mmCIF file of C-alpha atoms in Angstrom:
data_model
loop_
_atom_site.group_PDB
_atom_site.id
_atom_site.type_symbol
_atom_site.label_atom_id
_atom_site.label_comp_id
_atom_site.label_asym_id
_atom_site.label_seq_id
_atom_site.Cartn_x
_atom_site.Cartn_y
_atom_site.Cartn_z
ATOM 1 C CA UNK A 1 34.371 121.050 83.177
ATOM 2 C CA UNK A 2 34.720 117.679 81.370
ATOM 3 C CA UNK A 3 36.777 114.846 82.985
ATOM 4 C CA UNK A 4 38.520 114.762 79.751
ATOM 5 C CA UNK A 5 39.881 118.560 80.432
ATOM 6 C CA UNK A 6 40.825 117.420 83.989
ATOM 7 C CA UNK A 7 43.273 115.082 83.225
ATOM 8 C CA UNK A 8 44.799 117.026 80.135
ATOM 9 C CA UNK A 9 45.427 119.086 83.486
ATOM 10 C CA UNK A 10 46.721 116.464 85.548
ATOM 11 C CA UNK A 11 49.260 115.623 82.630
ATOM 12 C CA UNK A 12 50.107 118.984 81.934
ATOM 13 C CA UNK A 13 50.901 119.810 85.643
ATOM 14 C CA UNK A 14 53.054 116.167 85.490
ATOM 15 C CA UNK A 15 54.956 117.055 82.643
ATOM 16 C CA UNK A 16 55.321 120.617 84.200
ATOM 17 C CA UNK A 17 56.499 119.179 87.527
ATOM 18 C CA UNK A 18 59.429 116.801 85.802
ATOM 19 C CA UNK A 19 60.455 119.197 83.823
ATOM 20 C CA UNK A 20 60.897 122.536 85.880
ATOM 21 C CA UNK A 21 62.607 122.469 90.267
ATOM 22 C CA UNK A 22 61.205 123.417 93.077
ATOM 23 C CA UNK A 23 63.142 126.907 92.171
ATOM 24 C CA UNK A 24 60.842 127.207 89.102
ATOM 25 C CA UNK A 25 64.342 126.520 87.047
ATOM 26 C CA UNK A 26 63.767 123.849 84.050
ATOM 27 C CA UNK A 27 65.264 120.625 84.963
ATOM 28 C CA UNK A 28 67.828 121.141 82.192
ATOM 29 C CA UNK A 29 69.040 124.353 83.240
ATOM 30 C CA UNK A 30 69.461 123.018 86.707
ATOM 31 C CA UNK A 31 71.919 120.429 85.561
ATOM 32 C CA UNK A 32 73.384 123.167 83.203
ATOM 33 C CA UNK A 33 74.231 125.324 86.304
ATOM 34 C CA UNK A 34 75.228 122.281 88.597
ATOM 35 C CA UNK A 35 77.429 121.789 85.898
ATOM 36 C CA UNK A 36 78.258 125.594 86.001
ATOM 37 C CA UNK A 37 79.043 125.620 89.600
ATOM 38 C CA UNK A 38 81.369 122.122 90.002
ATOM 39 C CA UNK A 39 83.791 124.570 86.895
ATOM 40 C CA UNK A 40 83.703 127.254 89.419
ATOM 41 C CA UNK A 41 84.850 125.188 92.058
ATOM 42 C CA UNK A 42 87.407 123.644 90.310
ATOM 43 C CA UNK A 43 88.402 127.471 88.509
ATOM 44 C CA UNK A 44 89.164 128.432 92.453
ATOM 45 C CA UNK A 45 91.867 125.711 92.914
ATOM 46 C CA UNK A 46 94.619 126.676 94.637
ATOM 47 C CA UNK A 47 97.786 124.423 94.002
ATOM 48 C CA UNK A 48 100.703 124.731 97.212
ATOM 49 C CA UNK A 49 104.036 125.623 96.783
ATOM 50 C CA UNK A 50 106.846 123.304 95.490
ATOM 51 C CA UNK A 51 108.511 121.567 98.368
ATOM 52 C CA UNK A 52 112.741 122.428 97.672
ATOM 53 C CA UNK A 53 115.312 121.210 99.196
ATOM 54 C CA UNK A 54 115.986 122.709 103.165
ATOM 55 C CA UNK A 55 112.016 122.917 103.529
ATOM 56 C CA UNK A 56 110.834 122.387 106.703
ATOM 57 C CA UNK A 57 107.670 119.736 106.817
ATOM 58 C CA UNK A 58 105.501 119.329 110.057
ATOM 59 C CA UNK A 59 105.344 115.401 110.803
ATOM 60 C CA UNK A 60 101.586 115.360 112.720
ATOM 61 C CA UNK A 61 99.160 112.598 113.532
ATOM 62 C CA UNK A 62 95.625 113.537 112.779
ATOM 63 C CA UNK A 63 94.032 109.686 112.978
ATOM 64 C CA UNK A 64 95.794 106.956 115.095
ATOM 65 C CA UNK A 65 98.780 107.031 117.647
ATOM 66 C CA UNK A 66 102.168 106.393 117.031
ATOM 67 C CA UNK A 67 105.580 105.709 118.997
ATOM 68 C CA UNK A 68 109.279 106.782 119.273
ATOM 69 C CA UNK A 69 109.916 104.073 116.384
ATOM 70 C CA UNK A 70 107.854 105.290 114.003
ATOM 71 C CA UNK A 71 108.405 108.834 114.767
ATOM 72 C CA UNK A 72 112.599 108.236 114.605
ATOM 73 C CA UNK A 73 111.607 106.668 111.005
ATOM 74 C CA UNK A 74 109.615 109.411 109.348
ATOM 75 C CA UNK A 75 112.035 112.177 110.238
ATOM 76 C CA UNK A 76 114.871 109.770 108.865
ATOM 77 C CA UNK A 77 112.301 109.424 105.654
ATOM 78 C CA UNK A 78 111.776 113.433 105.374
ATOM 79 C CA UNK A 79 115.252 114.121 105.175
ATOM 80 C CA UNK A 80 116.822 111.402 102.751
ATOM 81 C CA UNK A 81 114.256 113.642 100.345
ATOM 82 C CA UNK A 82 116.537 116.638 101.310
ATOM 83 C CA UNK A 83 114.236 118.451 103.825
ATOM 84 C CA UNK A 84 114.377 119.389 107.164
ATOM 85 C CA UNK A 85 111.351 117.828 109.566
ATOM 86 C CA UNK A 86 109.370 119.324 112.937
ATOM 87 C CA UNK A 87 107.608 117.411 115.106
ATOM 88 C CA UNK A 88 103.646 118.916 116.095
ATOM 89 C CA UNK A 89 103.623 119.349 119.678
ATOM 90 C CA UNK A 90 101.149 116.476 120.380
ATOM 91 C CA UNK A 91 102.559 113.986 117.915
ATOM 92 C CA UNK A 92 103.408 112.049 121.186
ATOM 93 C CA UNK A 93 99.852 112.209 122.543
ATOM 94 C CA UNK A 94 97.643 108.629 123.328
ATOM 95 C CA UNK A 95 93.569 109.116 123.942
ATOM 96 C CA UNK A 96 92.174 105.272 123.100
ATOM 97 C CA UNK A 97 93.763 104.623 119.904
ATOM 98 C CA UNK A 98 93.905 107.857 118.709
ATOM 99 C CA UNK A 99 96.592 109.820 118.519
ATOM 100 C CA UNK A 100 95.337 112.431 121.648
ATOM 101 C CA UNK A 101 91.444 113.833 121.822
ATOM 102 C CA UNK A 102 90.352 115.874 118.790
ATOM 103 C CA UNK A 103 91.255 119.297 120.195
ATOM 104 C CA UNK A 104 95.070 118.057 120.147
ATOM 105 C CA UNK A 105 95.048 116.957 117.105
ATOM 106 C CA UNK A 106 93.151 119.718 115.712
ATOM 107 C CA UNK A 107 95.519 122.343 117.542
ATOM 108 C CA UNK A 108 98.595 120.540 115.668
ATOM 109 C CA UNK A 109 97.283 120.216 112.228
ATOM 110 C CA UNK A 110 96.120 124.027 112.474
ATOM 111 C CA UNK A 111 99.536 124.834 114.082
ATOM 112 C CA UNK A 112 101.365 123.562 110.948
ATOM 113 C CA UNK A 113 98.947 124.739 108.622
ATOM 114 C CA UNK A 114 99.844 128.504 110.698
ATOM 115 C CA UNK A 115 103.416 128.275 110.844
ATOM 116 C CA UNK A 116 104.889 130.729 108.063
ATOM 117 C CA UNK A 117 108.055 128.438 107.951
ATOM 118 C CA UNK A 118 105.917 124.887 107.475
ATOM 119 C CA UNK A 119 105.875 124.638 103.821
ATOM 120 C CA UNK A 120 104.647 120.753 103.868
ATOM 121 C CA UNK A 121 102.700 119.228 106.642
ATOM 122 C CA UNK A 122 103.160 114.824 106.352
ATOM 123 C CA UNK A 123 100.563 112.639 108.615
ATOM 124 C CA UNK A 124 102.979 110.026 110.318
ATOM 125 C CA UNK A 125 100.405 107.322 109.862
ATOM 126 C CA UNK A 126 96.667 107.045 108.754
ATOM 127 C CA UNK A 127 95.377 104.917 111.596
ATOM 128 C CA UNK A 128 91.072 106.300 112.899
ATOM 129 C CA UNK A 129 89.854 109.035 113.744
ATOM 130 C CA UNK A 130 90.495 111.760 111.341
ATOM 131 C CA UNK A 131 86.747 112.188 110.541
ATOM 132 C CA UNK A 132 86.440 113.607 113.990
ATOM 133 C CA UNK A 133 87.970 116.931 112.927
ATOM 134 C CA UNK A 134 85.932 117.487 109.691
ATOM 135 C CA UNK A 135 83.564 119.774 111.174
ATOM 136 C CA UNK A 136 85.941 121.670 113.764
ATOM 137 C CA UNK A 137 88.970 122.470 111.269
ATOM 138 C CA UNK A 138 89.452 126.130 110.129
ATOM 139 C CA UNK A 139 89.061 126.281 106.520
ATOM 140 C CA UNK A 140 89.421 129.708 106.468
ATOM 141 C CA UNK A 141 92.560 129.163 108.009
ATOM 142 C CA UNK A 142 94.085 126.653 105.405
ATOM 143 C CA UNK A 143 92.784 128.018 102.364
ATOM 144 C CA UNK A 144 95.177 131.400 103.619
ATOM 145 C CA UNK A 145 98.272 129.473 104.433
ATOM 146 C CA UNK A 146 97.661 127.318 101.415
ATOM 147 C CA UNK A 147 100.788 124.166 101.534
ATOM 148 C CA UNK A 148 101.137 120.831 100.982
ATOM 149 C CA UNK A 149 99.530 117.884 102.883
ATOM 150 C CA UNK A 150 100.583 114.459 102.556
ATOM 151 C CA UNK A 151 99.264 110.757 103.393
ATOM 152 C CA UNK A 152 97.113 108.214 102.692
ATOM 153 C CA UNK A 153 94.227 105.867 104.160
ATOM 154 C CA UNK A 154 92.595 108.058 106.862
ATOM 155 C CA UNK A 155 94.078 110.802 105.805
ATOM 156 C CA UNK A 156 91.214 110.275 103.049
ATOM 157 C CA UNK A 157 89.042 112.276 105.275
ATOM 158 C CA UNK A 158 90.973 115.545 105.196
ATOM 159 C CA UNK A 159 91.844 115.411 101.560
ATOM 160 C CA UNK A 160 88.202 115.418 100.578
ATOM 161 C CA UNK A 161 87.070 117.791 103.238
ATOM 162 C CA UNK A 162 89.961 120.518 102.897
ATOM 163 C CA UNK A 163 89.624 119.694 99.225
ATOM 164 C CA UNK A 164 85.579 120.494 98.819
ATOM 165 C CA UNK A 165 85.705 123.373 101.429
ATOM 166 C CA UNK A 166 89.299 125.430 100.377
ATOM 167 C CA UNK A 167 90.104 124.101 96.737
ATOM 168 C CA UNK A 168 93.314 123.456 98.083
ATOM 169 C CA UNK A 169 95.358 120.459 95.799
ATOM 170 C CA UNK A 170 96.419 117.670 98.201
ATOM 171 C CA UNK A 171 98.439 114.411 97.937
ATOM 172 C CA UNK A 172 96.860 110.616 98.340
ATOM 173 C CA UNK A 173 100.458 109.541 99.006
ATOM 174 C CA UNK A 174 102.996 107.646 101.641
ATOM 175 C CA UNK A 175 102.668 108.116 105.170
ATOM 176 C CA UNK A 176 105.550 109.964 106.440
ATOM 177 C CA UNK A 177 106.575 106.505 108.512
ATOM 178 C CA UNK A 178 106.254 104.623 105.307
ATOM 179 C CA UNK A 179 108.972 102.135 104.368
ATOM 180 C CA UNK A 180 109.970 103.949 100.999
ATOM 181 C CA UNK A 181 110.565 102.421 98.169
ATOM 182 C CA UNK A 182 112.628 103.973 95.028
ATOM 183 C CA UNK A 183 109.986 104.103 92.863
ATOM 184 C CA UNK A 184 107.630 105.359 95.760
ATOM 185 C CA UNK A 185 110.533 108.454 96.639
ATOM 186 C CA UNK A 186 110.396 108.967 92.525
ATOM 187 C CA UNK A 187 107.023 109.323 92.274
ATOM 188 C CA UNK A 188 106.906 112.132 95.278
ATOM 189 C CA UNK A 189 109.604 113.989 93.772
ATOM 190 C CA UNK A 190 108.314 113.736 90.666
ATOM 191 C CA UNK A 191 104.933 115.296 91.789
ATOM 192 C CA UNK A 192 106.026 117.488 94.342
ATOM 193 C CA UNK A 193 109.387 119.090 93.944
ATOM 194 C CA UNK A 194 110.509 118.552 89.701
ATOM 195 C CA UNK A 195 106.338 118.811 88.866
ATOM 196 C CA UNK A 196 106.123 118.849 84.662
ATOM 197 C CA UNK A 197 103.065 120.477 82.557
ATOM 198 C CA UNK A 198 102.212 116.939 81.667
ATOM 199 C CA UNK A 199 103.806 113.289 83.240
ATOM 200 C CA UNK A 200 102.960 109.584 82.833
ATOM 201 C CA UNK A 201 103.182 108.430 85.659
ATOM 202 C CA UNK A 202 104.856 104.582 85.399
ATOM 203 C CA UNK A 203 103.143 101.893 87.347
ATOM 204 C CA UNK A 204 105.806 100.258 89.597
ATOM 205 C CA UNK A 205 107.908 96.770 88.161
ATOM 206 C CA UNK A 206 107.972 95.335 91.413
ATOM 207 C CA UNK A 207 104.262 95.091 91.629
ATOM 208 C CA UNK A 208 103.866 93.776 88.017
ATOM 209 C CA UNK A 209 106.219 91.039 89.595
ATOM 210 C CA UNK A 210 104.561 90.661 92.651
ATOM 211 C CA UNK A 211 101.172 89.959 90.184
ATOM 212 C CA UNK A 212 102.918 86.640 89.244
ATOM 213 C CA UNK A 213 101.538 85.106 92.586
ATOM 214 C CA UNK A 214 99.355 87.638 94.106
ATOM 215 C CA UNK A 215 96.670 88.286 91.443
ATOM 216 C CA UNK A 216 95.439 91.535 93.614
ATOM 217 C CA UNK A 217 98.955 92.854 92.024
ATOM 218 C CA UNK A 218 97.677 92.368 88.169
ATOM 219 C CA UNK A 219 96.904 95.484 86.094
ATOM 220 C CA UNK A 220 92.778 94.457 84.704
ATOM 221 C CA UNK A 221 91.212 96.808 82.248
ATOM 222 C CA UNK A 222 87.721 96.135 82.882
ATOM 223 C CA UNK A 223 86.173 98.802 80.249
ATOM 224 C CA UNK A 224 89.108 99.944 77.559
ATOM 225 C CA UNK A 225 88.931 103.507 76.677
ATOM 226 C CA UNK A 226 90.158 107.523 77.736
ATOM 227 C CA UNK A 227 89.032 109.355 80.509
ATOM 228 C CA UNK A 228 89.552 112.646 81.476
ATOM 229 C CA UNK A 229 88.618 114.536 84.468
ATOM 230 C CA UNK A 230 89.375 115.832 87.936
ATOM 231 C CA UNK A 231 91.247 113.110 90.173
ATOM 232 C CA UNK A 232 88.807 111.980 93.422
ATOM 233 C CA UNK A 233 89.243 109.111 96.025
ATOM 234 C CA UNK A 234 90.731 107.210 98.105
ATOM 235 C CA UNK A 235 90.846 104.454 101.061
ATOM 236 C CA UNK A 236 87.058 102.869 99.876
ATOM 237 C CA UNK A 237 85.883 102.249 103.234
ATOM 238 C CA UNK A 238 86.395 106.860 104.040
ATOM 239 C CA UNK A 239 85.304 107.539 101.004
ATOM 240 C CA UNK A 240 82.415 105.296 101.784
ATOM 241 C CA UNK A 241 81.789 106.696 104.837
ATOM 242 C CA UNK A 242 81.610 110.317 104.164
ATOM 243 C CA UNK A 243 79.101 109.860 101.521
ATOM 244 C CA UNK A 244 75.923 111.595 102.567
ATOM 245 C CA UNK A 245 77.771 114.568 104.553
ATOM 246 C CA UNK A 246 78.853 118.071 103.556
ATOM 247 C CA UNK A 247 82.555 116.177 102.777
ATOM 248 C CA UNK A 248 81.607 113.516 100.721
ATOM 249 C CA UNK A 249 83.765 113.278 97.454
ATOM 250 C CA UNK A 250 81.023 114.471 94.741
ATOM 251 C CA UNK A 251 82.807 112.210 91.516
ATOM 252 C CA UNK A 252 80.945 113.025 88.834
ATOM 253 C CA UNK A 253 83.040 113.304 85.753
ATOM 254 C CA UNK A 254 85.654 113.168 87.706
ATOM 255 C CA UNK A 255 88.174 109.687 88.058
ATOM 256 C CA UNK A 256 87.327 108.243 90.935
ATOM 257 C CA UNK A 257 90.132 105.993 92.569
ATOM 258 C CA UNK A 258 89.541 103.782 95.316
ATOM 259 C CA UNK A 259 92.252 100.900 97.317
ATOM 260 C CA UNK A 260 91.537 99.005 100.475
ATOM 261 C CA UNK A 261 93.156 96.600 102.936
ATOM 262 C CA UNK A 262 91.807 93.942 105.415
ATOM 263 C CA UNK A 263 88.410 94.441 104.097
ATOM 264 C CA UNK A 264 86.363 91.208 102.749
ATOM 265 C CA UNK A 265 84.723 90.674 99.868
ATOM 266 C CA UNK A 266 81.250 91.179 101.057
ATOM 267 C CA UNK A 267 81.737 94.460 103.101
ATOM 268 C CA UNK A 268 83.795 95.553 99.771
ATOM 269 C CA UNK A 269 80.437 95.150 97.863
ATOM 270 C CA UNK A 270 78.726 96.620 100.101
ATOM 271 C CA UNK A 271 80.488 99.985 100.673
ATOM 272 C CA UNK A 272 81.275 99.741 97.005
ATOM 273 C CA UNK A 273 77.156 99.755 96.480
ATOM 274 C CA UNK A 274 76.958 102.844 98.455
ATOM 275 C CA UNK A 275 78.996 104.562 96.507
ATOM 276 C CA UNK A 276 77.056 103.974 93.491
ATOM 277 C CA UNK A 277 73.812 104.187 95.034
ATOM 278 C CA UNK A 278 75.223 107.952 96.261
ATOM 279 C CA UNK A 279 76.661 109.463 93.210
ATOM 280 C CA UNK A 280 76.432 106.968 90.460
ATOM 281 C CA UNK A 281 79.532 105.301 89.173
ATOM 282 C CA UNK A 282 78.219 105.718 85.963
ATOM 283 C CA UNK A 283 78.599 109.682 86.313
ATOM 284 C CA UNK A 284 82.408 109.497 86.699
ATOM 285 C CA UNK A 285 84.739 110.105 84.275
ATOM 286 C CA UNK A 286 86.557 106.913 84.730
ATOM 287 C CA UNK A 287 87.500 104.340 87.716
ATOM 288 C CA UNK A 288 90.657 103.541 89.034
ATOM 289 C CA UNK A 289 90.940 100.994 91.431
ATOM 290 C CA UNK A 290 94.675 100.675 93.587
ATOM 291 C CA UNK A 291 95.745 97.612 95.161
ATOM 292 C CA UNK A 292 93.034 96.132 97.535
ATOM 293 C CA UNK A 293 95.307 94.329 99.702
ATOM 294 C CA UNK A 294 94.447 91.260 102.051
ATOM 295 C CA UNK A 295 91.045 92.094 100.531
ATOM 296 C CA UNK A 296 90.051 87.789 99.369
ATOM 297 C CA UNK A 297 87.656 85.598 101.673
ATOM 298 C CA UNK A 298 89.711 82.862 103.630
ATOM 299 C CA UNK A 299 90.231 79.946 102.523
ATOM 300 C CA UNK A 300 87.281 77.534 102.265
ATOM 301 C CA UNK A 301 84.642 80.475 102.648
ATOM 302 C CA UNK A 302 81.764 80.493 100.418
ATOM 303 C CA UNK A 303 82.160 84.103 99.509
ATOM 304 C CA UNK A 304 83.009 85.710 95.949
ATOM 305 C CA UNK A 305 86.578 86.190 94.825
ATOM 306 C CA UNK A 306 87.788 89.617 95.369
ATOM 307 C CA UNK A 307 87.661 89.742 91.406
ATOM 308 C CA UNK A 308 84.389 88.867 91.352
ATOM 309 C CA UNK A 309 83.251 91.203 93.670
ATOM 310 C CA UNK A 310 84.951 94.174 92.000
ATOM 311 C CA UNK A 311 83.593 92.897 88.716
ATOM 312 C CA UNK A 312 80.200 93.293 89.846
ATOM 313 C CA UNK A 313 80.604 96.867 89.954
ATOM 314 C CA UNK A 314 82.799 97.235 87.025
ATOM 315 C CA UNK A 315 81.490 95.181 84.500
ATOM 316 C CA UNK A 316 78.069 97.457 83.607
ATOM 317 C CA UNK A 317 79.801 100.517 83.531
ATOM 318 C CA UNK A 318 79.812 102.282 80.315
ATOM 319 C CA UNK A 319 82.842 104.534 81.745
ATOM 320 C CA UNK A 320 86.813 103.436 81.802
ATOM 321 C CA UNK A 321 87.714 100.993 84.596
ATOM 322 C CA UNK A 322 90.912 99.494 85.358
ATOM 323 C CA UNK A 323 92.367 97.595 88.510
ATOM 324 C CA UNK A 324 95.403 97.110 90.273
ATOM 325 C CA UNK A 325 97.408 100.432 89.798
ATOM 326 C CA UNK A 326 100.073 101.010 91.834
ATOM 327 C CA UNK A 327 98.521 102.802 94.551
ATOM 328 C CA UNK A 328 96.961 101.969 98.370
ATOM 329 C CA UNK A 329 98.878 100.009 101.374
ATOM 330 C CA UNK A 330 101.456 99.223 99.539
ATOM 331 C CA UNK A 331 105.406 99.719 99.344
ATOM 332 C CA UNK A 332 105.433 100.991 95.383
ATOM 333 C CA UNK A 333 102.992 103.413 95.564
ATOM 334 C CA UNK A 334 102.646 106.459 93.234
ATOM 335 C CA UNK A 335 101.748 109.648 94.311
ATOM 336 C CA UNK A 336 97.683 111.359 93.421
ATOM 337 C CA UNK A 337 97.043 115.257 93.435
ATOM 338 C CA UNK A 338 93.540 115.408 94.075
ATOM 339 C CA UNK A 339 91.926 117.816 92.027
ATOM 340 C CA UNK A 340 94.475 117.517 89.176
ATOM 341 C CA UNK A 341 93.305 116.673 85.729
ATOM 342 C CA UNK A 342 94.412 114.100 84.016
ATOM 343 C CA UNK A 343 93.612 111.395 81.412
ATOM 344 C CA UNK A 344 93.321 107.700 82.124
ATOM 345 C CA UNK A 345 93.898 105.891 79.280
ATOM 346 C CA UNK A 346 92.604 102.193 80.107
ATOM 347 C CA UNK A 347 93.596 100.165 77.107
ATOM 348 C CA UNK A 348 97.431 101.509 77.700
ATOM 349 C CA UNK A 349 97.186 101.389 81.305
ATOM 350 C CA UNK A 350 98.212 104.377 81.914
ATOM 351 C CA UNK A 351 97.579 107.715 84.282
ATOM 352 C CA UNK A 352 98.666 110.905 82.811
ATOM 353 C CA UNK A 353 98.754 114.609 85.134
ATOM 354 C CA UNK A 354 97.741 116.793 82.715
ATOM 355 C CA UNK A 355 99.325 119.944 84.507
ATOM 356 C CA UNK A 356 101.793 120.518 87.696
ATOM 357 C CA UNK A 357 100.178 120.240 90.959
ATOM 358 C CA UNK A 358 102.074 122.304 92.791
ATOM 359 C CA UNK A 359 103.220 126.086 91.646
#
């Protein structure tokens, strides 16, 4: 056999190789059926009841402690909205600076979740430590008493978990000891109790304002355009953090939205490049960045502007990117279904819900 033969070989069984899995499934018909199988997922969605008024909501603490104060303030907060609030047993709890060990926090949030009269279950405060209970909550469990679940910043971690592993539609919204705002109450209502086939949702005045001398505030369209997909994110540095694990918020063609607080430029870039080095940010639909609050260098430091940073990311993306929407740890925040499609239209700087999230 001629040397000539053995390479025709050689580049035959190459070309085979890149073009057909380990499987024996062509590469294209492995990315058809990916493709396939992320439609399923999102065909099993299962969207919570409507909160009304008289509903009884479960205030729990899956992450960080809390205190009397706080507590006194999110059952003042759950009924100005017109419903009626419950305290989980170990809301009260202290282990380190979480909010009791993982098995009491665990036994609450599956309490509430098991509790025929719960119909909305509202994390007091996001705080650490709600990664703990990824791999110990019931799925089964939740995806049976299927209801809404509320909060933001480490409550990141159970949205994408309980979101990949039930379906279940959950809200990236205030903490239940949030200081409310009108527009943030609107927005909640708005989502979860008057939901519409299809709503704009308004970016909040008072942070347009508030982008006269804190340029975080400022609405930037990075890459104009309209995106439309599944709605994915987050607090950056959980969303970060779960990438790599069973939980980890797969984004592709989906709009992935991101805020942070008290991070600095340089650990922004650098969660921000594992992200993209993950996934791809090039394989969302779109990217929505929130308010990334207290987020510049200090003063005198030789590090990039928080801008700058972003920019980094944003600027060689063939996708829709905007900044500074009026979400994260702010006051005037809006309310996100995950899982919810909708259309992000970046040159009108807008966010439209292209269906009800709740039923």
């Amino acid at each position: 056999m001629s040397s000539q033969t053995n390479l025709s070989r050689r580049r035959f069984g190459g070309l085979l190789a890149a073009t057909v899995g380990a499987a024996g499934t062509p590469a294209w018909a492995a990315a058809a059926q990916g493709k396939d199988k992320r439609m399923q997922q999102q065909h099993s969605m299962i969207k919570p009841a409507r909160l009304r008024e008289g509903d009884l909501v479960a205030i729990i603490a899956p992450g960080g402690f809390t205190d009397d104060d706080a507590i006194a303030k999110a059952v003042r907060n759950i009924e100005s909205l017109g419903l009626r609030a419950s305290l989980g047993a170990n809301i009260r709890a202290v282990h380190g600076n979480y909010a009791g060990t993982v098995q009491q926090r665990l036994d609450d949030l599956h309490a509430a979740f098991a509790d025929p009269e719960v119909k909305a279950i509202w994390a007091i405060r996001g705080g650490s430590g709600c990664i703990s209970l990824l791999a110990l909550l019931d799925y089964a469990l939740i995806r049976r008493n299927s209801k809404v679940l509320v909060g933001y910043s480490d409550i990141t971690a159970l949205h994408l978990a309980i979101g990949r592993e039930t379906g279940l539609v959950t809200f990236h919204g205030p903490v239940a000891s949030s200081t409310f705002s009108e527009y943030a109450v609107t927005q909640l209502r708005n989502v979860l109790m008057t939901p519409q086939d299809s709503y704009t949702i308004p970016m909040a005045l008072d942070n347009h304002r508030r982008a006269q001398t804190q340029p975080n505030f400022a609405i930037r369209t990075v890459h104009g355009g309209q995106a439309t997909g599944r709605l994915t994110g987050g607090n950056l540095c959980m969303v970060s953090a779960l990438a790599g694990t069973p939980y980890a918020a797969d984004f592709r063609e989906h709009i992935l939205f991101l805020e942070e607080i008290n991070e600095v430029p340089y650990r922004i870039d650098r969660m921000l490049c594992q992200l993209d080095l993950s996934v791809g940010f090039n394989k969302a639909a779109a990217l929505m960045l929130g308010i990334f609050e207290h987020c510049e260098a200090a003063e005198g430091d030789t590090a990039l502007t928080l801008d700058a940073t972003l920019d980094q990311h944003l600027l060689p993306l063939r996708v829709p990117a905007v900044s500074g929407y009026s979400f994260g740890h702010i006051r005037h925040q809006f309310t996100i279904p995950m899982g919810i499609l909708a259309t992000l239209d970046a040159d009108r700087q807008t966010l439209t819900l292209l269906e009800a999230a709740v039923s």
